[in-house]
Amino acid sequence: NHLGHFVLTSELLPLISKEGDGGRVITVSSQGYLFAPSDKKSGGSGGLDLTNLNGEVSYGPWSSYGNSKLENILFTKELQAR
């Protein structure tokens, strides 16, 4: 679900940056990121399980939705930092 946002932004970013008029990327997400599973075993506060990005180890529709919303937010934060 996040890959579409990533590819579209990646393709448009050179065009937006080239204009020089302060173009912006706006990401709309939701509080659905709260459905992302948290890492309670290691005492972590949550985040992405990089060993299960495609839901191959375990899958749940709401946790997958939560992961995609969290990925959108993390991608936007990194994009802003660059």
Coordinates of N, CA and C in Angstrom, one line a residue:
N1 N 0.8 -1.2 0.0 CA 0.0 0.0 0.0 C 0.9 1.3 0.0
H2 N 2.0 1.2 0.7 CA 2.9 2.4 0.7 C 3.7 2.5 -0.6
L3 N 4.0 1.4 -1.3 CA 4.8 1.5 -2.5 C 4.3 2.5 -3.5
G4 N 3.0 2.5 -3.7 CA 2.4 3.5 -4.7 C 2.7 4.9 -4.3
H5 N 2.7 5.3 -3.1 CA 3.0 6.6 -2.6 C 4.5 6.9 -2.9
F6 N 5.3 5.9 -2.6 CA 6.7 6.0 -2.7 C 7.1 6.3 -4.2
V7 N 6.6 5.4 -5.1 CA 6.9 5.5 -6.5 C 6.4 6.8 -7.1
L8 N 5.2 7.2 -6.8 CA 4.7 8.4 -7.3 C 5.5 9.6 -6.9
T9 N 5.8 9.7 -5.6 CA 6.6 10.8 -5.1 C 8.0 10.8 -5.7
S10 N 8.6 9.7 -5.8 CA 10.0 9.6 -6.4 C 10.0 10.0 -7.8
E11 N 9.0 9.7 -8.6 CA 8.9 10.1 -10.0 C 8.6 11.6 -10.1
L12 N 7.8 12.2 -9.2 CA 7.4 13.6 -9.3 C 8.4 14.5 -8.7
L13 N 9.2 14.0 -7.7 CA 10.1 14.9 -7.0 C 11.1 15.7 -7.9
P14 N 11.7 15.1 -8.9 CA 12.6 15.9 -9.7 C 11.9 17.0 -10.4
L15 N 10.7 16.8 -10.8 CA 9.9 17.9 -11.5 C 9.6 19.0 -10.5
I16 N 9.2 18.6 -9.3 CA 8.8 19.6 -8.3 C 10.0 20.4 -7.9
S17 N 11.2 19.7 -7.7 CA 12.4 20.4 -7.2 C 12.9 21.3 -8.3
K18 N 12.8 20.9 -9.6 CA 13.3 21.7 -10.7 C 12.6 23.1 -10.8
E19 N 11.4 23.2 -10.4 CA 10.7 24.4 -10.6 C 11.3 25.6 -9.8
G20 N 11.9 25.3 -8.7 CA 12.5 26.3 -7.9 C 11.6 27.2 -7.1
D21 N 10.3 27.0 -7.2 CA 9.4 27.9 -6.5 C 8.9 27.3 -5.2
G22 N 9.7 26.4 -4.6 CA 9.3 25.9 -3.3 C 8.1 24.9 -3.4
G23 N 8.1 24.1 -4.4 CA 7.1 23.0 -4.5 C 7.1 22.2 -3.3
R24 N 5.9 21.6 -3.0 CA 5.8 20.8 -1.8 C 5.2 19.4 -2.1
V25 N 5.5 18.5 -1.3 CA 4.9 17.2 -1.3 C 4.0 17.1 0.0
I26 N 2.8 16.8 -0.2 CA 1.9 16.7 1.0 C 1.4 15.3 1.1
T27 N 1.6 14.7 2.2 CA 1.1 13.4 2.5 C 0.0 13.4 3.4
V28 N -1.1 12.7 3.0 CA -2.3 12.6 3.9 C -2.3 11.2 4.5
S29 N -2.3 11.1 5.8 CA -2.3 9.8 6.4 C -3.5 9.7 7.4
S30 N -3.4 8.9 8.3 CA -4.5 8.8 9.3 C -3.9 8.3 10.6
Q31 N -4.7 8.1 11.6 CA -4.3 7.5 12.9 C -4.2 6.0 12.7
G32 N -4.4 5.5 11.5 CA -4.3 4.1 11.3 C -2.9 3.5 11.6
Y33 N -1.9 4.4 11.7 CA -0.6 4.0 12.1 C -0.6 3.3 13.4
L34 N -1.6 3.7 14.3 CA -1.7 3.1 15.6 C -1.9 1.6 15.6
F35 N -2.4 1.1 14.4 CA -2.6 -0.4 14.3 C -1.4 -1.1 14.0
A36 N -0.3 -0.4 13.7 CA 1.0 -1.1 13.5 C 1.4 -1.9 14.7
P37 N 1.8 -3.1 14.6 CA 2.2 -3.9 15.8 C 3.4 -3.2 16.5
S38 N 3.3 -3.3 17.8 CA 4.4 -2.8 18.6 C 5.3 -3.9 19.0
D39 N 6.6 -3.6 19.3 CA 7.6 -4.6 19.6 C 7.6 -4.7 21.2
K40 N 6.7 -5.4 21.8 CA 6.6 -5.4 23.2 C 7.6 -6.4 23.8
K41 N 8.1 -7.4 23.0 CA 9.0 -8.4 23.6 C 10.3 -7.7 24.0
S42 N 10.8 -6.8 23.1 CA 12.1 -6.2 23.4 C 12.0 -4.9 24.1
G43 N 10.8 -4.5 24.5 CA 10.6 -3.3 25.2 C 10.6 -2.1 24.4
G44 N 10.5 -2.3 23.1 CA 10.5 -1.2 22.1 C 9.2 -0.5 22.1
S45 N 9.1 0.7 21.5 CA 7.9 1.4 21.4 C 7.1 1.2 20.1
G46 N 7.6 0.2 19.3 CA 6.9 0.0 18.1 C 7.8 0.3 16.9
G47 N 7.2 0.2 15.8 CA 8.0 0.5 14.6 C 7.8 -0.6 13.6
L48 N 8.5 -0.5 12.5 CA 8.3 -1.5 11.4 C 9.1 -2.8 11.7
D49 N 8.5 -3.9 11.5 CA 9.2 -5.2 11.5 C 9.8 -5.4 10.2
L50 N 11.1 -5.1 10.0 CA 11.7 -5.2 8.7 C 11.8 -6.7 8.2
T51 N 11.6 -7.6 9.1 CA 11.6 -9.0 8.7 C 10.3 -9.5 8.2
N52 N 9.3 -8.6 8.2 CA 7.9 -9.1 7.8 C 7.2 -8.0 7.0
L53 N 7.9 -7.3 6.2 CA 7.3 -6.2 5.4 C 6.2 -6.6 4.5
N54 N 6.3 -7.8 4.0 CA 5.2 -8.3 3.0 C 4.2 -9.1 3.7
G55 N 4.2 -9.2 5.0 CA 3.3 -10.0 5.7 C 3.5 -11.5 5.5
E56 N 4.7 -11.9 5.2 CA 4.9 -13.4 4.9 C 5.1 -14.2 6.2
V57 N 5.5 -13.6 7.3 CA 5.7 -14.3 8.5 C 4.4 -14.3 9.3
S58 N 3.8 -13.2 9.4 CA 2.4 -13.2 10.0 C 1.7 -12.0 9.3
Y59 N 0.4 -12.2 9.1 CA -0.5 -11.3 8.4 C -1.7 -11.0 9.2
G60 N -2.1 -9.7 9.2 CA -3.4 -9.3 9.8 C -3.8 -8.1 9.0
P61 N -5.0 -8.0 8.6 CA -5.4 -6.8 7.7 C -5.2 -5.5 8.4
W62 N -5.5 -5.4 9.7 CA -5.4 -4.1 10.4 C -3.9 -3.8 10.7
S63 N -3.1 -4.8 11.0 CA -1.7 -4.5 11.3 C -1.0 -4.2 10.0
S64 N -1.4 -4.8 8.9 CA -0.8 -4.4 7.6 C -1.2 -3.0 7.2
Y65 N -2.4 -2.6 7.4 CA -2.9 -1.2 7.2 C -2.1 -0.3 8.1
G66 N -1.9 -0.6 9.3 CA -1.2 0.2 10.2 C 0.3 0.4 9.8
N67 N 0.9 -0.7 9.3 CA 2.2 -0.6 8.8 C 2.3 0.3 7.6
S68 N 1.4 0.3 6.7 CA 1.4 1.1 5.5 C 1.3 2.6 5.9
K69 N 0.4 2.9 6.9 CA 0.3 4.3 7.3 C 1.5 4.8 8.0
L70 N 2.1 3.9 8.8 CA 3.4 4.2 9.5 C 4.5 4.4 8.5
E71 N 4.5 3.6 7.4 CA 5.5 3.8 6.4 C 5.3 5.1 5.7
N72 N 4.1 5.5 5.4 CA 3.9 6.8 4.8 C 4.4 8.0 5.7
I73 N 4.2 7.9 7.0 CA 4.7 8.9 7.9 C 6.2 9.0 7.9
L74 N 6.8 7.8 8.1 CA 8.3 7.7 8.1 C 8.9 8.2 6.9
F75 N 8.3 7.9 5.7 CA 8.8 8.3 4.4 C 8.8 9.8 4.3
T76 N 7.7 10.4 4.8 CA 7.5 11.9 4.7 C 8.5 12.6 5.6
K77 N 8.7 12.0 6.8 CA 9.7 12.6 7.7 C 11.1 12.6 7.1
E78 N 11.4 11.5 6.5 CA 12.8 11.4 5.9 C 12.9 12.3 4.7
L79 N 11.8 12.4 3.9 CA 11.8 13.3 2.8 C 12.0 14.8 3.2
Q80 N 11.4 15.1 4.3 CA 11.5 16.5 4.8 C 13.0 16.7 5.3
A81 N 13.6 15.7 5.9 CA 14.9 15.9 6.4 C 16.0 16.1 5.3
R82 N 15.6 15.6 4.1 CA 16.5 15.7 3.0 C 16.3 17.0 2.3

